[in-house]
Short mmCIF file of C-alpha atoms in Angstrom, two decimals:
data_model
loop_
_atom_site.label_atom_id
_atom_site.label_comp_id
_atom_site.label_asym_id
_atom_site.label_seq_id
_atom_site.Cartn_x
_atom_site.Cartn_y
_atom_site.Cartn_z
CA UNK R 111 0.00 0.00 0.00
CA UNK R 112 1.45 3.53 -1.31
CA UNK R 113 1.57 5.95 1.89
CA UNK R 114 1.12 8.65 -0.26
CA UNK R 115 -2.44 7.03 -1.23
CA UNK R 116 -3.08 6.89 2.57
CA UNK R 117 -1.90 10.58 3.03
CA UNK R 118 -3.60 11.92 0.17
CA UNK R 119 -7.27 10.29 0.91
CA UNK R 120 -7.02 11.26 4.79
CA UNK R 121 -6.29 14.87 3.95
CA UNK R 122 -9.61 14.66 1.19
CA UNK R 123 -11.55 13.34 4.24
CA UNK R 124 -10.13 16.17 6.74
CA UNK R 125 -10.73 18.81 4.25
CA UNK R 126 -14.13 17.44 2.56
CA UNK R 127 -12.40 18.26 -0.65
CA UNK R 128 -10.32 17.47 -3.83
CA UNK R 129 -9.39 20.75 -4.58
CA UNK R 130 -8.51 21.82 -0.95
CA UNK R 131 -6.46 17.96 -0.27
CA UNK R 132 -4.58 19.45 -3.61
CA UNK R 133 -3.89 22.54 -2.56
CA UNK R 134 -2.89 21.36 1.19
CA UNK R 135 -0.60 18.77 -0.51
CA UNK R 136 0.63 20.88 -3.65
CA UNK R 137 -0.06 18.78 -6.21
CA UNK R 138 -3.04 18.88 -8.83
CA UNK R 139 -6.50 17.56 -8.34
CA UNK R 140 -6.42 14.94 -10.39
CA UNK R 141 -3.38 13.41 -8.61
CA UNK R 142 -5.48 13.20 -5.34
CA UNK R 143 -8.27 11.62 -7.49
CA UNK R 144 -6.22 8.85 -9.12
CA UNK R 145 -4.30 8.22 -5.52
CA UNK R 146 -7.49 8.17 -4.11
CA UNK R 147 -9.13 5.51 -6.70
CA UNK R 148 -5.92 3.31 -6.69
CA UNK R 149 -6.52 3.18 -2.69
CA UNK R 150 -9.94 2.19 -3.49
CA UNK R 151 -9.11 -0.46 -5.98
CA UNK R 152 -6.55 -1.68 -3.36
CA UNK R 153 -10.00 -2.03 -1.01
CA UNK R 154 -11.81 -3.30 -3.47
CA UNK R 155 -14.28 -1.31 -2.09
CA UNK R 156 -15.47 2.00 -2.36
CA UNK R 157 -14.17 5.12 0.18
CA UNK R 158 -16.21 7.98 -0.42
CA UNK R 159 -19.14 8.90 -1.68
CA UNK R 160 -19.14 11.55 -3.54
CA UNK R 161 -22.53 13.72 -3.63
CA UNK R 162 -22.17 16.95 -5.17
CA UNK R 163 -20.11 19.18 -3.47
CA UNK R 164 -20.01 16.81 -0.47
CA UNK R 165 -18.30 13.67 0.15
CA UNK R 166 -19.15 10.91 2.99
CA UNK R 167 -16.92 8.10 3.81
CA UNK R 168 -18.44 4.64 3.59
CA UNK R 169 -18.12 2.08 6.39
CA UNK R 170 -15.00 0.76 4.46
CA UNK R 171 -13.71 4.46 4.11
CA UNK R 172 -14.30 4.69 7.53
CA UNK R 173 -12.05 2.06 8.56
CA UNK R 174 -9.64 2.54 6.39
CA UNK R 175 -9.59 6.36 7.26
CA UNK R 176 -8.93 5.75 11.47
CA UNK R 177 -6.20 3.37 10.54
CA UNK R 178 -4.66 5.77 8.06
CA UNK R 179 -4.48 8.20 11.04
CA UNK R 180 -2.52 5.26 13.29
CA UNK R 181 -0.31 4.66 10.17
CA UNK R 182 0.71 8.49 9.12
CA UNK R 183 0.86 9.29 12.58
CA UNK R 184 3.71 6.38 13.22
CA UNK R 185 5.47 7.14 10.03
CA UNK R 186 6.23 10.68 11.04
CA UNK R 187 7.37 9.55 14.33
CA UNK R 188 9.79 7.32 12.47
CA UNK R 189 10.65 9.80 10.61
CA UNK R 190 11.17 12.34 13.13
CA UNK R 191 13.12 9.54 15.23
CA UNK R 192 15.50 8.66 12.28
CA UNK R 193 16.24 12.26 11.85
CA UNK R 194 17.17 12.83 15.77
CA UNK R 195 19.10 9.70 15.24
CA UNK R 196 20.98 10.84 12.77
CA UNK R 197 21.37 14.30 14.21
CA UNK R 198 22.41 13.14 17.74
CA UNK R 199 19.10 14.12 19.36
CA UNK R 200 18.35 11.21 20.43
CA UNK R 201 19.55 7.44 21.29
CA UNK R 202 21.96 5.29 23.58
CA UNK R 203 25.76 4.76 23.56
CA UNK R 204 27.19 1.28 25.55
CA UNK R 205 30.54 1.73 25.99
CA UNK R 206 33.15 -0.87 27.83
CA UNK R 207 35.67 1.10 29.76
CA UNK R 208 38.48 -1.13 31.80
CA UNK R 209 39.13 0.33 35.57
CA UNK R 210 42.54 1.13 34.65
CA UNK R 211 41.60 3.70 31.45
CA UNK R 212 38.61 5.17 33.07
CA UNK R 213 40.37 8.08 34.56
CA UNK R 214 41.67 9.00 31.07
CA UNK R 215 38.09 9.04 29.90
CA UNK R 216 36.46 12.08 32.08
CA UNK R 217 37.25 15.28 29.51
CA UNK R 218 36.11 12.87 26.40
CA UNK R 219 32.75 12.05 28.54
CA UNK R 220 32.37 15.51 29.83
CA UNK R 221 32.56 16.99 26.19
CA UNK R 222 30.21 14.54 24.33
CA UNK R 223 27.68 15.29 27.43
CA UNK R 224 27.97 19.44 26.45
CA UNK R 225 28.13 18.57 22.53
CA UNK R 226 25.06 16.22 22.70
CA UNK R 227 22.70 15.64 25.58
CA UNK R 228 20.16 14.06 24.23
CA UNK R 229 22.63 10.97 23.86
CA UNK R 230 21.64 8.38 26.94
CA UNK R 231 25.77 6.90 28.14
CA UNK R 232 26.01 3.93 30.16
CA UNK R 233 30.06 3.28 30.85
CA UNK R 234 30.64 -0.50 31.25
CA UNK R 235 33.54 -1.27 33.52
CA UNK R 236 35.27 -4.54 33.14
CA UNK R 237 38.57 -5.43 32.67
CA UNK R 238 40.22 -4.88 28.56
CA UNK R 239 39.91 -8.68 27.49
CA UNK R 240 36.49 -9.30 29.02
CA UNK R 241 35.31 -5.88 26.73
CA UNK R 242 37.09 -7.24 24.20
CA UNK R 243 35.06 -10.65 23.93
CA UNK R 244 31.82 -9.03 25.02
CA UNK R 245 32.51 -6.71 21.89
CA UNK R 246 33.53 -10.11 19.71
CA UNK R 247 30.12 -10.97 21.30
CA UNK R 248 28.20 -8.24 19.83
CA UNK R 249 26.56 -7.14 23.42
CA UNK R 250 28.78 -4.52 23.48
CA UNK R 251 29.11 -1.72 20.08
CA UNK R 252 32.39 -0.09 21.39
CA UNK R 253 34.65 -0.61 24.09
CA UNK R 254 38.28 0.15 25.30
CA UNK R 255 40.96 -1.59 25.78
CA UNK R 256 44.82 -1.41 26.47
CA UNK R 257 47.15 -3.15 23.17
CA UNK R 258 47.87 -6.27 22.23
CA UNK R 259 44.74 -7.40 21.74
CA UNK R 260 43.62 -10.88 21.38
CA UNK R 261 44.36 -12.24 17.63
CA UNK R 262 41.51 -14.60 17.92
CA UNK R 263 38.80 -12.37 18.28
CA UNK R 264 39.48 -10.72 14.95
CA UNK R 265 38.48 -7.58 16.36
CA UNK R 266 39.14 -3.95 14.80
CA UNK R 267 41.89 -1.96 16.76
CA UNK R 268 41.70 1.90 16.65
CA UNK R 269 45.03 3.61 18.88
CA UNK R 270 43.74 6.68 20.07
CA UNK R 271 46.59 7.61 23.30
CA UNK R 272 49.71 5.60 24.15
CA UNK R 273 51.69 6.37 27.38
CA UNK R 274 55.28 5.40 28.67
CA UNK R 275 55.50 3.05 31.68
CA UNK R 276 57.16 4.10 34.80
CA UNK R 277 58.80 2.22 37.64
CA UNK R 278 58.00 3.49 41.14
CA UNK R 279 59.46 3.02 44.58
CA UNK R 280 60.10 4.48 47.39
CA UNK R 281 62.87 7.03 47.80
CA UNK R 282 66.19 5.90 47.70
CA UNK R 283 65.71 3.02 46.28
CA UNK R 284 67.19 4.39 42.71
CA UNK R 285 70.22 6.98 42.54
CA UNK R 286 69.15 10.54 43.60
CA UNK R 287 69.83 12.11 39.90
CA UNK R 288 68.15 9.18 37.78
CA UNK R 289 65.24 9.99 35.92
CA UNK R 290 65.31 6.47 33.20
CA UNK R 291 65.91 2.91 34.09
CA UNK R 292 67.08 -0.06 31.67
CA UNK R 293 64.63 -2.92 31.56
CA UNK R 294 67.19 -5.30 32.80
CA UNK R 295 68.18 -3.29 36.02
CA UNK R 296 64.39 -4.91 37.19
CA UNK R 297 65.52 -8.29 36.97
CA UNK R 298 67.09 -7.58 40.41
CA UNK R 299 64.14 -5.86 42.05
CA UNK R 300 60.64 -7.17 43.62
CA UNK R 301 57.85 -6.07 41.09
CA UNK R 302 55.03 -4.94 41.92
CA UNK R 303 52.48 -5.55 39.03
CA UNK R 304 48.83 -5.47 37.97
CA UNK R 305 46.68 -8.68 37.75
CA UNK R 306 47.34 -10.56 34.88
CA UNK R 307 44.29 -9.76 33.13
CA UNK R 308 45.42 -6.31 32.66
CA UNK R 309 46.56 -5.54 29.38
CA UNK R 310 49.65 -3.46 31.15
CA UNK R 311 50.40 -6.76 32.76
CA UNK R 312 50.32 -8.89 29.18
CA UNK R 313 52.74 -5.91 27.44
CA UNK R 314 55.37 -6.04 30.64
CA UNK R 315 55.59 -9.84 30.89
CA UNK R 316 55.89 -9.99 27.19
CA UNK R 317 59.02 -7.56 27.37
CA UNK R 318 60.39 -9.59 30.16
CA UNK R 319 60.15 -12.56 27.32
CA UNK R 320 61.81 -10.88 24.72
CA UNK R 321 64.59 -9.48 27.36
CA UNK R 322 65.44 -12.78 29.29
CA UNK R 323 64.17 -11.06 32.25
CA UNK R 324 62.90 -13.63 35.07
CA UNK R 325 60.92 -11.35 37.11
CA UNK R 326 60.53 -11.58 40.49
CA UNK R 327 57.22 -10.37 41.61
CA UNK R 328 56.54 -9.42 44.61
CA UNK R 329 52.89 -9.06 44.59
CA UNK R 330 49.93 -8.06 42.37
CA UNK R 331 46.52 -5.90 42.58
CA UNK R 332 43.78 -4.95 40.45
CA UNK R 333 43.99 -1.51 42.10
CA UNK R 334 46.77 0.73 40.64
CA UNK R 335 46.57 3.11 44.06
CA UNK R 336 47.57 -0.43 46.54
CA UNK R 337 50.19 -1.16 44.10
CA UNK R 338 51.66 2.60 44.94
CA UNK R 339 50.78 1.58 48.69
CA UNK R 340 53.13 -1.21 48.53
CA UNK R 341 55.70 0.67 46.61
CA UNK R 342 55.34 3.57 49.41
CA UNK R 343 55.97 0.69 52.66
CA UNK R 344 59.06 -0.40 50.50
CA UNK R 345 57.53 -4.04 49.22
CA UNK R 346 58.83 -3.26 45.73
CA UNK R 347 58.96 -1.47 42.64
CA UNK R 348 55.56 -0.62 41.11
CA UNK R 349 54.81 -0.40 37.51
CA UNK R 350 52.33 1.95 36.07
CA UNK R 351 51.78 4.04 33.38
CA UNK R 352 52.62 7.87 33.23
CA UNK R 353 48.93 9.09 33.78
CA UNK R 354 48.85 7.24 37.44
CA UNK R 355 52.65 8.64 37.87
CA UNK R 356 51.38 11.74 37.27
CA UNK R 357 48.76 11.64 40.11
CA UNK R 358 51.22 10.61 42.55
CA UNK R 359 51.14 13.46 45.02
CA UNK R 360 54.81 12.26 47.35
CA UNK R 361 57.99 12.76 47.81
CA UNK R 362 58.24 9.86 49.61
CA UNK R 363 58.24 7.71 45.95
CA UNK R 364 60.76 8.09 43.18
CA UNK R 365 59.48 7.45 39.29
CA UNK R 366 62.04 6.71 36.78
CA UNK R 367 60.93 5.99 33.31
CA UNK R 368 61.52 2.74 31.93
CA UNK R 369 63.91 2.35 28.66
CA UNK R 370 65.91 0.10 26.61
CA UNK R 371 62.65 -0.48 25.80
CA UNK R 372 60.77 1.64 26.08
CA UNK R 373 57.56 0.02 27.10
CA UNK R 374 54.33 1.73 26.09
CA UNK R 375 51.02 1.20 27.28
CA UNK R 376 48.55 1.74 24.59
CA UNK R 377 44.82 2.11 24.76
CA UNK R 378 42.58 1.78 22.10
CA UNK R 379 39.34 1.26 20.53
CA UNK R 380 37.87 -2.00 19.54
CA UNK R 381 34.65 -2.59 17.44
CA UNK R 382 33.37 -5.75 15.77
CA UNK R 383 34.08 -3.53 12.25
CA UNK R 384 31.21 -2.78 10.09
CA UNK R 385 28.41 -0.26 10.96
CA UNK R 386 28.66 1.81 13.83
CA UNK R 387 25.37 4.12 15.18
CA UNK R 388 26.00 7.80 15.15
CA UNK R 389 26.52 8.34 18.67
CA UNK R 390 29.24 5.58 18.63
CA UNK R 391 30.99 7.32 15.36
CA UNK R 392 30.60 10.83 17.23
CA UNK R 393 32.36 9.56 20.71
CA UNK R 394 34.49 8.08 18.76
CA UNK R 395 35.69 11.23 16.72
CA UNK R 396 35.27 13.10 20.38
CA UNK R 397 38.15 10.71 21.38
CA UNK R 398 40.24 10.94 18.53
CA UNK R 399 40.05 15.31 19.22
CA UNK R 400 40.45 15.02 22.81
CA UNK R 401 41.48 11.89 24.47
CA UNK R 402 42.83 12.93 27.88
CA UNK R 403 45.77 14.81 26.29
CA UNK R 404 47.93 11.35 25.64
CA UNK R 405 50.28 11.28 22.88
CA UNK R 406 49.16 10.70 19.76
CA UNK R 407 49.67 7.19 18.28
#
């Protein structure tokens, strides 16, 4: 059935007229007359009756003329829904953010809030591989995550902020005037690390791989802030990235950068690949403009 036909015979019924449905709907008179017919030939029954100037709707017409009001009335709400979709007006944005990135995340979140409030935003905390199969999954659109990514999940990868990692302990523990550290001065030292679901945790014990380094770990936590507590009652050497380093307010703990590597802790965006809604693409872009100031992958 032609909407138009349904649109053009409920505006002849609203109007009583031909000439004034025309008018109303800018086309000619005969073009509401032949829409009108085909609709009746659709029925196989007749609409209106047409008496003079005058025109009655038959019990059919009737029918067909409240449900034409249900119909039109739903297709301009899909319309006007589509076009609040599409212009960020309305609609709802899952995103999977691990515990360790979430921090990062508050000037990207506070700017798509001020750009588009109409968007609903439920953050999903979880740790990186568990967003990454929930995204695999499809139950999840976006979420973050910190590099290398599982191979197996075939997911797409989008860098948007990559930090260097830092190794913390209390003071004294390195020389007074150091500021870096080679990689294989920590084979000595009692680590203090991240779970190993972290992806911080996969990228350091894969460096200790490729550097014969057997660590010795002292201890791990899923809580960046105990690992610092540790560091701070002299348990060990903490490893973080330089965002957390940053928030360290002491001078009872000494950072020194870690080099020869340089280990990097990368976060990114994964998504399945493939269509993305509008809000996703816009926080997306938002991220890519403003991600919490990190350097630039």
């Amino acid at each position: 059935m032609d909407i138009r036909a349904l649109r053009y015979f409920s505006e002849t019924v609203r109007l009583n007229s031909f000439s004034r449905a025309a008018d109303a709907l800018h086309v000619t008179q005969s073009t509401v007359s032949k829409m009108v017919r085909q609709l009746e030939d659709e029925m196989d029954a007749p609409l209106l009756i047409r008496s003079g100037r005058s025109l009655q709707l038959t019990d059919t017409g009737r029918i067909v003329y409240e449900q034409a009001q249900q119909i039109l009335a739903n297709v301009e709400r899909l319309n006007t829904e589509v076009h609040n979709t599409r212009n960020l007006r309305q609609g709802h944005l899952e995103i999977g953010i691990p515990p360790m990135v979430n921090i990062l995340c508050t000037p990207v979140l506070k700017a798509f809030r001020e750009r588009h409030p109409d968007i609903a935003i439920t953050l999903v905390e979880d740790t990186g591989p568990r967003i990454e199969q929930r995204v695999a999954a499809g139950t999840l659109e976006i979420g973050m995550t910190v590099l290398p990514i599982a191979p197996e999940l075939e997911l797409n990868a989008l860098p948007v902020a990559r930090y260097p990692v830092w190794a913390v302990a209390q003071t004294g523990h390195f020389q007074k005037q150091r500021s870096t550290l080679p990689c294989k001065s920590l084979k000595d030292m009692p680590l203090l690390l991240l779970n190993n679901e972290f992806g911080l945790t996969r990228t350091l014990r894969s460096m200790f791989r490729e550097s014969g380094i057997e660590p010795d770990i002292a201890a791990q936590s899923g809580q960046w802030d105990w690992l610092v507590g540790m560091a701070l009652a002299g348990m060990g050497v903490a490893l973080l990235p330089e965002p957390f380093v940053h928030r360290i307010a002491t001078d009872q703990l000494q950072p020194v950068r870690l080099i020869e590597p340089e280990v990097q802790w990368q976060v990114a965006y994964v998504t399945r690949g493939g269509y993305l809604s509008h809000a996703a693409r816009a926080w997306l872009a938002l991220s890519e403009e403003l991600f919490a100031g990190g350097k630039s992958v």
